[in-house]
mmCIF file of C-alpha atoms and ligand atoms in Angstrom:
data_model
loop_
_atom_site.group_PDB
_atom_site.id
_atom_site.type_symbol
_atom_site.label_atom_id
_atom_site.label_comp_id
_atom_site.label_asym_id
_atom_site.label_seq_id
_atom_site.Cartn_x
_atom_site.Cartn_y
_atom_site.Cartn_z
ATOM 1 C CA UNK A 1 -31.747 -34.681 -9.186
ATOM 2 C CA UNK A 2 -28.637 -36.607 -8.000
ATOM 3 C CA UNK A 3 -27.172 -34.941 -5.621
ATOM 4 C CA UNK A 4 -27.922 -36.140 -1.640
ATOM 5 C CA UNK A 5 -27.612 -32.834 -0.318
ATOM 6 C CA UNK A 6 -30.088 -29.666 -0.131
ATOM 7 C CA UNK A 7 -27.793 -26.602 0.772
ATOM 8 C CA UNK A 8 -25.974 -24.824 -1.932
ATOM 9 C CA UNK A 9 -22.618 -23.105 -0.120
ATOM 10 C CA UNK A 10 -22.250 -19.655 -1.656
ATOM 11 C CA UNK A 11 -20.412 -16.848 -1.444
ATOM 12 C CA UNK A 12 -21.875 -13.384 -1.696
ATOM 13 C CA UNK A 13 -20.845 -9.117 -1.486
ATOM 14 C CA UNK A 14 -21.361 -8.851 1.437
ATOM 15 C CA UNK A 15 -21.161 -5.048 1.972
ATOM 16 C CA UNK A 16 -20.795 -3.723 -1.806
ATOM 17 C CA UNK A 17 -18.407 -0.974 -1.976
ATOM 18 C CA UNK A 18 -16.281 -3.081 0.319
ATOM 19 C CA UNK A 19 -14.513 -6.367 -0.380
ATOM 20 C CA UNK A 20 -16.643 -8.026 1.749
ATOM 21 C CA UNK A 21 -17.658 -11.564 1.456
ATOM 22 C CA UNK A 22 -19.674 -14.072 3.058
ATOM 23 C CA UNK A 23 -20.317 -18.024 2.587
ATOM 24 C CA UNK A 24 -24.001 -18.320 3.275
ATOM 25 C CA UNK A 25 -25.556 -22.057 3.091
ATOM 26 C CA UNK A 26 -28.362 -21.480 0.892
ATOM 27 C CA UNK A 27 -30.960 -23.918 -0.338
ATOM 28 C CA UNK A 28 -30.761 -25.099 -3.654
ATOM 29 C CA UNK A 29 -32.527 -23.508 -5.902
ATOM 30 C CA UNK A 30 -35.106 -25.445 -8.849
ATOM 31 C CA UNK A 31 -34.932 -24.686 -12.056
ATOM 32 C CA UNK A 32 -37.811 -23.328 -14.211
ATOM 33 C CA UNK A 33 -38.983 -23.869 -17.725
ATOM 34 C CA UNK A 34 -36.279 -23.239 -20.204
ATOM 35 C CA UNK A 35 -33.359 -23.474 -17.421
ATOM 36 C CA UNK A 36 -31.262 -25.945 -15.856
ATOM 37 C CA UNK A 37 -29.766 -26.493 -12.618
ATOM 38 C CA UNK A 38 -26.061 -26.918 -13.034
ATOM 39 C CA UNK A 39 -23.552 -28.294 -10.407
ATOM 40 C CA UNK A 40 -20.708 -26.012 -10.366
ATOM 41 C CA UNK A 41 -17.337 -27.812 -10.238
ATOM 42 C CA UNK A 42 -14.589 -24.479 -10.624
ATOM 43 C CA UNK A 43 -14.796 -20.921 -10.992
ATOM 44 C CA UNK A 44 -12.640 -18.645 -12.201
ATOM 45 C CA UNK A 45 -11.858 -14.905 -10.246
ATOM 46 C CA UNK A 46 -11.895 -12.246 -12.689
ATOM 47 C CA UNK A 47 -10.873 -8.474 -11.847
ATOM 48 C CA UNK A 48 -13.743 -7.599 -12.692
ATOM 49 C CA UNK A 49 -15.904 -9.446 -9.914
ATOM 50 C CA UNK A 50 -13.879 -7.449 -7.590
ATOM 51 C CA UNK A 51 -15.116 -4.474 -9.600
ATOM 52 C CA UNK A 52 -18.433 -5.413 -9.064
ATOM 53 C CA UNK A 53 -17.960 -6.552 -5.449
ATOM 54 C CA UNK A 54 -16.552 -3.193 -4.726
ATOM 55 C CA UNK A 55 -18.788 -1.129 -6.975
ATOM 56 C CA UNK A 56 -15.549 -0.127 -8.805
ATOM 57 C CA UNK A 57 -16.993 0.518 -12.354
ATOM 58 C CA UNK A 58 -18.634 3.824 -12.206
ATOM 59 C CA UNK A 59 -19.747 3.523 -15.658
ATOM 60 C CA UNK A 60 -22.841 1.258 -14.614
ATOM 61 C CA UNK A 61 -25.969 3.070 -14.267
ATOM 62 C CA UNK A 62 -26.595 0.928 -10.532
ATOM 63 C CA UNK A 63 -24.470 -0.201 -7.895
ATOM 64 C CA UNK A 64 -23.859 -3.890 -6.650
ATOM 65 C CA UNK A 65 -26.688 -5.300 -4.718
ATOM 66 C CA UNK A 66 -26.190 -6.680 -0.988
ATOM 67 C CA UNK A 67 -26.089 -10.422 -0.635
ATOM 68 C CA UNK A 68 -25.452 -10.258 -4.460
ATOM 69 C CA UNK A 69 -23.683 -13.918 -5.331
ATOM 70 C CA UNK A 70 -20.800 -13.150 -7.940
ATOM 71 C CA UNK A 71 -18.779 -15.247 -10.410
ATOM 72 C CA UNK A 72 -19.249 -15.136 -14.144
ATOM 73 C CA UNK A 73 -16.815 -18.144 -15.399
ATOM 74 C CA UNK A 74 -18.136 -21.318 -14.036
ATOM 75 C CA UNK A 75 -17.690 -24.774 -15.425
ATOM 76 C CA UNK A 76 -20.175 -27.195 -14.090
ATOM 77 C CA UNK A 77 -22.378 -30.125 -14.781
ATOM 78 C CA UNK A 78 -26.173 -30.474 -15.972
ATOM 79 C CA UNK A 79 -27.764 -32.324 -13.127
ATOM 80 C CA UNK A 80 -31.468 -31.402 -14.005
ATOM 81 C CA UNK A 81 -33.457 -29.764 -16.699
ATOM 82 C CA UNK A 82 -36.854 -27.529 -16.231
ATOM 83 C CA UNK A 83 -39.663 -28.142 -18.451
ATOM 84 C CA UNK A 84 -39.428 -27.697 -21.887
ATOM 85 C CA UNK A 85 -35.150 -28.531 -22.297
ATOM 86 C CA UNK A 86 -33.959 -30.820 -24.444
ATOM 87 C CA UNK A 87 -29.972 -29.872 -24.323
ATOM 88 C CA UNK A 88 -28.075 -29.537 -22.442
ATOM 89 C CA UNK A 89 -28.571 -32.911 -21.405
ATOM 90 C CA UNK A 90 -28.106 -34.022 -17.470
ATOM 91 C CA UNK A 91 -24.322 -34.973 -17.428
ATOM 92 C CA UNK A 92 -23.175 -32.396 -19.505
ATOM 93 C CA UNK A 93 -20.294 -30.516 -18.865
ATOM 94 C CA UNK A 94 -20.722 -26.829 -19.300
ATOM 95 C CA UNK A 95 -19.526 -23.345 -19.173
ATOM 96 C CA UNK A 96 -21.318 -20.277 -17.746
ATOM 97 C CA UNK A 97 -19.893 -16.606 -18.982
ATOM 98 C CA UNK A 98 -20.062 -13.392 -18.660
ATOM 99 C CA UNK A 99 -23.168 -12.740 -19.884
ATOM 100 C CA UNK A 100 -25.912 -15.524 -18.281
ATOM 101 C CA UNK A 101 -28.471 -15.089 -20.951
ATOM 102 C CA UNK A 102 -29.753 -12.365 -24.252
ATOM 103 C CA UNK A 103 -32.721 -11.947 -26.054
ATOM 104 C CA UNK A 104 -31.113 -13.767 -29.251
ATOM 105 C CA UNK A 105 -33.551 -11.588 -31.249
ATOM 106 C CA UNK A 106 -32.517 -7.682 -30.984
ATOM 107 C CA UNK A 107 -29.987 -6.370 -33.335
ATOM 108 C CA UNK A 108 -26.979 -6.193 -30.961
ATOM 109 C CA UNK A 109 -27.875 -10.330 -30.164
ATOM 110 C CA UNK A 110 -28.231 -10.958 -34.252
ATOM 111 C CA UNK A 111 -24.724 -8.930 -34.988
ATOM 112 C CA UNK A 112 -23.664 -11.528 -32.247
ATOM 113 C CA UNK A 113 -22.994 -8.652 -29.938
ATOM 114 C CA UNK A 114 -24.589 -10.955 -27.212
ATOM 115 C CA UNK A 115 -23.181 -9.482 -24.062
ATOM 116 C CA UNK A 116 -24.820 -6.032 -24.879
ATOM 117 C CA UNK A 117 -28.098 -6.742 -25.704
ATOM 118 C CA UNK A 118 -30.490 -4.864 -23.454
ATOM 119 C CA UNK A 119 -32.197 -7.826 -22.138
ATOM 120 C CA UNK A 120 -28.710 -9.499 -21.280
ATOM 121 C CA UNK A 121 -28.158 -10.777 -17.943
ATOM 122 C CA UNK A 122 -24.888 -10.448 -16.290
ATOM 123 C CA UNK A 123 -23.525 -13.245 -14.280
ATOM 124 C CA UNK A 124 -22.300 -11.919 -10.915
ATOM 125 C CA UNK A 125 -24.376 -8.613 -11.308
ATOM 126 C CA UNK A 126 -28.013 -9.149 -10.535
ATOM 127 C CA UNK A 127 -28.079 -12.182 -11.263
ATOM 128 C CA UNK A 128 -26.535 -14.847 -9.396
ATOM 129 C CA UNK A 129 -22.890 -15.894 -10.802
ATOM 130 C CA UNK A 130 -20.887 -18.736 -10.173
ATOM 131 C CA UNK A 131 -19.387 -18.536 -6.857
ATOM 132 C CA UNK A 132 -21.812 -20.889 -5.544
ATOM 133 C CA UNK A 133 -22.278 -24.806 -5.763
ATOM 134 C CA UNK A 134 -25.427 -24.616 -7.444
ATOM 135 C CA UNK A 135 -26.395 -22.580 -10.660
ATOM 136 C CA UNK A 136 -29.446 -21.546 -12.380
ATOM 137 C CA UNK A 137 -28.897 -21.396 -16.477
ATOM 138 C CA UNK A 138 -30.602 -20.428 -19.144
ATOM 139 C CA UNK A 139 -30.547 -23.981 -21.397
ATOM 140 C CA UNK A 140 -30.023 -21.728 -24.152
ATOM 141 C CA UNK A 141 -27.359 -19.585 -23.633
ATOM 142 C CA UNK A 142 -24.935 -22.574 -21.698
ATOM 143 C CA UNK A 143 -21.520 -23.365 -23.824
ATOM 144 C CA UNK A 144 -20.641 -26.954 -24.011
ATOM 145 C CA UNK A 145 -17.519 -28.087 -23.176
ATOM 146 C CA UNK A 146 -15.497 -30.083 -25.680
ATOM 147 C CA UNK A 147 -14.222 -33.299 -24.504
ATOM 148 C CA UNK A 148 -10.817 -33.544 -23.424
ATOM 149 C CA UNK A 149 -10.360 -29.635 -22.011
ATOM 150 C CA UNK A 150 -9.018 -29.614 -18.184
ATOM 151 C CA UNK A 151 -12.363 -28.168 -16.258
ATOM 152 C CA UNK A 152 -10.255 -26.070 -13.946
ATOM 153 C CA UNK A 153 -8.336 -24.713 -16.888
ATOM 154 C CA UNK A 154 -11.367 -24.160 -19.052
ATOM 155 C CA UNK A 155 -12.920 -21.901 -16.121
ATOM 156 C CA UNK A 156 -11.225 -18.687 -16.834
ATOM 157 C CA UNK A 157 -11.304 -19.011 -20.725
ATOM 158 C CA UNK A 158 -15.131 -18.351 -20.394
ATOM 159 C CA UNK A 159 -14.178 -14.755 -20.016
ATOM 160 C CA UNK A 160 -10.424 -14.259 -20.172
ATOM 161 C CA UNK A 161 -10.229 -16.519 -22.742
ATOM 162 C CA UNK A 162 -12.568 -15.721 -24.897
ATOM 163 C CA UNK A 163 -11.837 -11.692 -24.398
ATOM 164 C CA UNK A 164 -8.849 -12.154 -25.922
ATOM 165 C CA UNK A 165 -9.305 -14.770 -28.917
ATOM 166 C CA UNK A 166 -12.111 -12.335 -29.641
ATOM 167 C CA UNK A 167 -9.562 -9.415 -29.404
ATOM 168 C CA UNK A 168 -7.518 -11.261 -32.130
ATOM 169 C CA UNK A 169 -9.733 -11.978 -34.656
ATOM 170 C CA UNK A 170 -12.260 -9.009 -34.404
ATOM 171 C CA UNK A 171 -8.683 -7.009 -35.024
ATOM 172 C CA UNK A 172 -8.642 -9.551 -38.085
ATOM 173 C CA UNK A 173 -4.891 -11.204 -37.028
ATOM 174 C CA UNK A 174 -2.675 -12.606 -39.250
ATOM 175 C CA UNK A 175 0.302 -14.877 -39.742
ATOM 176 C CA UNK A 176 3.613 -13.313 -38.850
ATOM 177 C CA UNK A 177 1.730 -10.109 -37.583
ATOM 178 C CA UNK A 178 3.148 -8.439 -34.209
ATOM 179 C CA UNK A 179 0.892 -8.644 -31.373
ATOM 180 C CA UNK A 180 2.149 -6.378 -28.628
ATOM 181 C CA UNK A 181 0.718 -7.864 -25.343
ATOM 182 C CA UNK A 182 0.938 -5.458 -22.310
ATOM 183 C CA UNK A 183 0.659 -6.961 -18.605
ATOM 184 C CA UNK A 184 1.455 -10.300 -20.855
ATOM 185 C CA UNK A 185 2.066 -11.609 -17.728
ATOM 186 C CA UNK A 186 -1.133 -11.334 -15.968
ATOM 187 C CA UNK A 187 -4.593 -13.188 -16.104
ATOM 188 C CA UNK A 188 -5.563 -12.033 -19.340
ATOM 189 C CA UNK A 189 -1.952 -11.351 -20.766
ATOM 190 C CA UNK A 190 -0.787 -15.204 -20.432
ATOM 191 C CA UNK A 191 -3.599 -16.347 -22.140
ATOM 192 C CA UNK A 192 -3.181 -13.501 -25.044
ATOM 193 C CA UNK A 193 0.271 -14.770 -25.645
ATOM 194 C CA UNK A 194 -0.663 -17.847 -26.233
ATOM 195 C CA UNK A 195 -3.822 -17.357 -28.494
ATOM 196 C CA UNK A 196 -1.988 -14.909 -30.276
ATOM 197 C CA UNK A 197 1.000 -17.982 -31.452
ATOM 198 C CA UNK A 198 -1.699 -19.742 -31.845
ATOM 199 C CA UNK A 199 -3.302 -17.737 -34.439
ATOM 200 C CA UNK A 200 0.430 -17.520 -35.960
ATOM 201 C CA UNK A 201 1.124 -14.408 -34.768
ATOM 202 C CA UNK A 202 4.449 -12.763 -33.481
ATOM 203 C CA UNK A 203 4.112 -11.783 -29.697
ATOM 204 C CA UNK A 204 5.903 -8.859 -28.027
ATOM 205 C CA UNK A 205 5.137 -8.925 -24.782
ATOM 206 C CA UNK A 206 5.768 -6.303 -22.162
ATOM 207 C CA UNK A 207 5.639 -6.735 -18.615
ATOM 208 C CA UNK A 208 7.646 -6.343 -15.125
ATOM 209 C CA UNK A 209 11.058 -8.071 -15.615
ATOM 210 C CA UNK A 210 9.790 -11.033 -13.129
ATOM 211 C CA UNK A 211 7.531 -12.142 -15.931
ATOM 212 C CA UNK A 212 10.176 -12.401 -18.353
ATOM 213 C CA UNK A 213 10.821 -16.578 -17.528
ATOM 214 C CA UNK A 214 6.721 -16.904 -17.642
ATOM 215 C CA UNK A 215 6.182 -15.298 -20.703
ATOM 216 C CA UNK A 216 8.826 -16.888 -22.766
ATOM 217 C CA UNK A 217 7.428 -20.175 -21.592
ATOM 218 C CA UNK A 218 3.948 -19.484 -23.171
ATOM 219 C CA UNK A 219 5.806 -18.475 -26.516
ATOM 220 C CA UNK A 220 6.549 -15.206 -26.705
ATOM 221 C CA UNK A 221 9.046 -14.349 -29.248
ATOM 222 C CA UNK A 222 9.914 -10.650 -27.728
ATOM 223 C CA UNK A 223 9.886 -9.701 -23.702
ATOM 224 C CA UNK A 224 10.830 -5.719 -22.698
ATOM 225 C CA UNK A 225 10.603 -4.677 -18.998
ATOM 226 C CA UNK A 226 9.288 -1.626 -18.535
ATOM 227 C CA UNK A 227 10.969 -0.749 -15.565
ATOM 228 C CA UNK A 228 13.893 -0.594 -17.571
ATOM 229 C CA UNK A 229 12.641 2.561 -19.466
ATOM 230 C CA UNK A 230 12.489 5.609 -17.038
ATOM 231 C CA UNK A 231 11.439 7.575 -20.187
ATOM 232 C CA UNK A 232 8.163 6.739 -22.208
ATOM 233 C CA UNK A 233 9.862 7.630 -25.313
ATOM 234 C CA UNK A 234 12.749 4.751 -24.676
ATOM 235 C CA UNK A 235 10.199 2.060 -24.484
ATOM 236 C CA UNK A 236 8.598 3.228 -27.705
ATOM 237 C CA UNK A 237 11.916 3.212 -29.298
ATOM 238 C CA UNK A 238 12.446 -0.672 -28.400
ATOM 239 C CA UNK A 239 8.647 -1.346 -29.609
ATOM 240 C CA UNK A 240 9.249 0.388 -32.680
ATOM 241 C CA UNK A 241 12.951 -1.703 -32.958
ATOM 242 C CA UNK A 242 11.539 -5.061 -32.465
ATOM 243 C CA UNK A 243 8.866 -4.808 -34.820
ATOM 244 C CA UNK A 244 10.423 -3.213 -36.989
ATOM 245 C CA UNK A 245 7.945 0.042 -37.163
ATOM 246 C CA UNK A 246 5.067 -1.133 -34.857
ATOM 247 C CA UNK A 247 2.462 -3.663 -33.964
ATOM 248 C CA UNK A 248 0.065 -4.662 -35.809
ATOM 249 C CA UNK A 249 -2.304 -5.441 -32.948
ATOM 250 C CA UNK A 250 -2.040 -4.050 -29.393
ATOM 251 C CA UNK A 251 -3.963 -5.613 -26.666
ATOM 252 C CA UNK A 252 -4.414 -3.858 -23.642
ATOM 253 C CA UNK A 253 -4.470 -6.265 -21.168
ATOM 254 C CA UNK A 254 -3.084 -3.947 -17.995
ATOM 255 C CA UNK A 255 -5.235 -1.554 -17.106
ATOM 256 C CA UNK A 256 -2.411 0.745 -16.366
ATOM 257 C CA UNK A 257 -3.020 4.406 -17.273
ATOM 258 C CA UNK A 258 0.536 4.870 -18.422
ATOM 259 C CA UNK A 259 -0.018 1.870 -20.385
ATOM 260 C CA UNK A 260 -2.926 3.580 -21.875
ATOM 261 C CA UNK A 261 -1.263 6.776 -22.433
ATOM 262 C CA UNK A 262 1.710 5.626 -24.470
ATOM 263 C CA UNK A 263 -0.056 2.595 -26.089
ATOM 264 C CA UNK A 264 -0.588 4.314 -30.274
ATOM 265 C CA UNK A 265 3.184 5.475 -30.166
ATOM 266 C CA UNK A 266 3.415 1.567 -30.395
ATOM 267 C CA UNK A 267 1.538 0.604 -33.435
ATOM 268 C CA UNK A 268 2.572 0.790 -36.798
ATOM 269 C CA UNK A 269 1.142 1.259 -40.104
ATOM 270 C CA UNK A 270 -3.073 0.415 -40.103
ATOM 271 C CA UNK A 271 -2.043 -0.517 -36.112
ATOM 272 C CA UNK A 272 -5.206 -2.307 -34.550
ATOM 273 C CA UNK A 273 -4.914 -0.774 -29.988
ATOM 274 C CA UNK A 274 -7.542 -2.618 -28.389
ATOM 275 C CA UNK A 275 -9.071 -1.848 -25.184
ATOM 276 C CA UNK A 276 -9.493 -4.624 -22.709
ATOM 277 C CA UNK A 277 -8.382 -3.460 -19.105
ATOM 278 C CA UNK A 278 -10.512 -1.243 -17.751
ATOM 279 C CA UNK A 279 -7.977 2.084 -16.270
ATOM 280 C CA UNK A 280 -9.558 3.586 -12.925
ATOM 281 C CA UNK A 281 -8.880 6.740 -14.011
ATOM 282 C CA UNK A 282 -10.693 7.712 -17.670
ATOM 283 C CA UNK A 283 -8.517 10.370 -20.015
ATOM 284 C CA UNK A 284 -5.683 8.210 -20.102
ATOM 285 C CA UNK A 285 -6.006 7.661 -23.536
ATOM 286 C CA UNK A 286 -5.225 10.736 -25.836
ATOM 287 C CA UNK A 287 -4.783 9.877 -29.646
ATOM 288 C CA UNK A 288 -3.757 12.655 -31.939
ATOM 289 C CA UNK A 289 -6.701 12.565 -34.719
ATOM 290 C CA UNK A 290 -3.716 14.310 -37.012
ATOM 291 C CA UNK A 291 -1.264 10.438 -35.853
ATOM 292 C CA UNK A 292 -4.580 8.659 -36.339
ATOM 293 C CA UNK A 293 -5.201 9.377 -40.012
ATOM 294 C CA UNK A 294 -1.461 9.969 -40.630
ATOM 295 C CA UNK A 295 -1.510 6.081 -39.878
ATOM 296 C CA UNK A 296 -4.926 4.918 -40.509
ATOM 297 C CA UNK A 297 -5.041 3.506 -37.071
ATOM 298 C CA UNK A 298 -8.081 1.683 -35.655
ATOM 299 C CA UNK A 299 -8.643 1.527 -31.605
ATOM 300 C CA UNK A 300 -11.548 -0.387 -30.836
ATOM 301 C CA UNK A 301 -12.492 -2.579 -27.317
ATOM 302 C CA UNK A 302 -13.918 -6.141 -26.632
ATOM 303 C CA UNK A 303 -16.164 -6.527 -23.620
ATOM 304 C CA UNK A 304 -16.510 -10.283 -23.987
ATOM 305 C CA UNK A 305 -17.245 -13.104 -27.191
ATOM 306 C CA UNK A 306 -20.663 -14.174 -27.894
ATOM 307 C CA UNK A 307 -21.318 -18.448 -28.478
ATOM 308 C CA UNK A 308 -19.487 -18.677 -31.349
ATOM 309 C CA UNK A 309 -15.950 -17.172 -30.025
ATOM 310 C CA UNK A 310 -16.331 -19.001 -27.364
ATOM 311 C CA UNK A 311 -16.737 -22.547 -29.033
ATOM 312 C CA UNK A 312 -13.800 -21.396 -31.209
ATOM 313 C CA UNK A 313 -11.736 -20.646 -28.269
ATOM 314 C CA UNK A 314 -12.614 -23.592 -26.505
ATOM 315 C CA UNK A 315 -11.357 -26.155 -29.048
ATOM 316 C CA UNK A 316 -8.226 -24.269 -29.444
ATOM 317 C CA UNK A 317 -7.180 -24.561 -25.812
ATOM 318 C CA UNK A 318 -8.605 -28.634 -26.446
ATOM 319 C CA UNK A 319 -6.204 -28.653 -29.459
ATOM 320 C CA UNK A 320 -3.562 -27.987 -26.772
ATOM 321 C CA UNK A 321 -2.254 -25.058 -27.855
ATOM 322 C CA UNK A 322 -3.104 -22.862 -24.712
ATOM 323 C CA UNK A 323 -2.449 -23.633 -21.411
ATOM 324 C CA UNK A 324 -4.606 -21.906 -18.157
ATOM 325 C CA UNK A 325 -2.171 -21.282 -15.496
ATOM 326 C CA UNK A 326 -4.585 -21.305 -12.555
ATOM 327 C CA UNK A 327 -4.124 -22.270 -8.558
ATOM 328 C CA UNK A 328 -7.316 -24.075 -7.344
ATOM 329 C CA UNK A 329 -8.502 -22.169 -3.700
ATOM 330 C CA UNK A 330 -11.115 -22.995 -1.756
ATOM 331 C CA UNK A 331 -14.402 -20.770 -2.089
ATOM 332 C CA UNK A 332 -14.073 -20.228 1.258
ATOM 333 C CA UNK A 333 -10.788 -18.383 0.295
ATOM 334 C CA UNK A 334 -12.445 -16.325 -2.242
ATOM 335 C CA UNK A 335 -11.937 -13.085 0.027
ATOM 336 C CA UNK A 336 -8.387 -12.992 0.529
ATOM 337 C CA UNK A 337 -8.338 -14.132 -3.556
HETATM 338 ZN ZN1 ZN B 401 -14.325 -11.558 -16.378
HETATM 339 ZN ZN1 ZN B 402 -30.749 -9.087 -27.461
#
């Protein structure tokens, strides 16, 4: 091991249910056959730790655990390897996600469907995540880093990132197709935009008029404000204008129930609506079976990418073509984040 010191900082849930969080020095922890220990250098803060911090997804069968360390996009180094590793090698750079390890064997690992196998474990939620200066890994399940990708920036395309690339091509994106990106603006929404021209798509993206600027800068070709629409109908109108009968793909980003509501009166023809913000109210979403089939529409959601999706989203954002707009905090800071 390299490192002089023996106390791992780390910031846990406190009181679950609350947003409660504490920076505990803990000791560092070794790692055991199969797993290394990695030295975490940034994190990304996804809405969903504050889900779990919170114990704001009542869809999981338990609750948050007390003292529960959180954090599922780390990027990091290898500084030692248990027994039994042979990659990644120490000095690696590398990138925990969402999910911290799978079976690789079941039939929801082998349809690459990673994140839901029933041995999975979930970064942040039982098992400790990566707000914390010192990480245990499964060798196995780490995601290397290609050279030349900004480590800050890389942190939140473990699960932003890769959420959305995943989006696109699972909702099989193609050139000059209209992606209509709603909360484009936002964590996930920026990073959509820019996937989405980067997969030679057109982007409409819809947001609150101060994201106009922002969202033109990352490439999109369309911007509507939907405070400018005081009736639903309106804003389906413009959609409907600008791409000339509807989207081809509609990522959800905003978790807005109205969002949610009006979302299929924006698709077009074989329109592709999928689910990605999580609304925290359910029966927002209403389709019309009779619309569905009139349109042969398809709604379908992402949870995260497996290994693959995220390699390929990695070495687009290495390409260049996406950007991570991200302010580096302190993890001391990571409450009032
Ligand atoms: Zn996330
Ligand atoms: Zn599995």
């Amino acid at each position: 091991m390299s490192q002089t010191t023996t106390i791992n900082r780390a910031a846990i849930y406190a009181d679950p249910g609350t947003p409660k969080i504490e920076v505990l020095e803990l000791p560092i922890p070794e790692p055991g056959p199969g797993e290394v220990l990695v030295r975490l250098l940034y994190s990304g803060v996804c809405h969903t730790d504050y889900a779990f911090c919170t114990n704001g997804f009542p869809h999981l069968p338990v609750p948050t655990q007390k003292g529960q360390i959180g954090g599922h996009e780390g990027i990091g180094e290898v500084i030692a390897q248990g027994t039994g590793v042979k990659t990644p090698q120490v000095g690696s750079k590398v990138g925990i996600k969402f999910a911290a390890d799978a079976c690789l064997a079941c039939s929801n690992c082998l349809e690459g469907g990673e994140t839901s196998c029933a041995e999975a474990k979930i970064s942040g939620y039982y098992t400790p995540g990566t707000f914390q200066q010192y990480c245990i890994s499964t060798a196995r399940y780490l995601s290397p880093i290609p050279d030349g990708l900004d480590l800050a920036a890389a942190a939140p395309l473990m699960c932003g990132g890769v959420t959305v690339y995943t989006a696109l091509v699972r909702s099989h994106v193609r050139n000059g197709d209209w992606v209509l990106v709603s909360g484009a603006g936002g964590g996930l929404g920026h990073l959509a935009i820019q996937y989405a021209k980067a997969l030679g798509a057109r982007v409409l993206a819809i947001d609150h008029g101060s994201k106009k600027q922002f969202c033109q800068s990352l490439g999109a070709d369309e911007f509507l404000d939907f405070t400018m629409f005081q009736e639903d109908k309106d804003l389906s109108n413009a959609v409907l204008q600008i791409t000339s009968g509807g989207a081809r793909i509609g990522l959800m980003c905003s978790s807005s129930p109205r969002t949610y509501a009006n979302a299929l009166s924006w698709l077009g023809f074989r329109g592709h609506l999928v689910c990605l913000g999580v609304p925290e109210v359910e029966g927002s979403l209403t389709p019309s079976i009779g619309e569905m089939i009139n349109n042969e529409i398809t709604i379908s959601a992402i949870k995260a990418g497996n290994r693959r999706e995220v390699q390929e989203c990695l070495q687009i954002a290495a390409s260049g073509a996406v950007k991570t707009h991200y302010e580096l905090r302190k993890l001391d800071d990571l409450g009032d984040i």
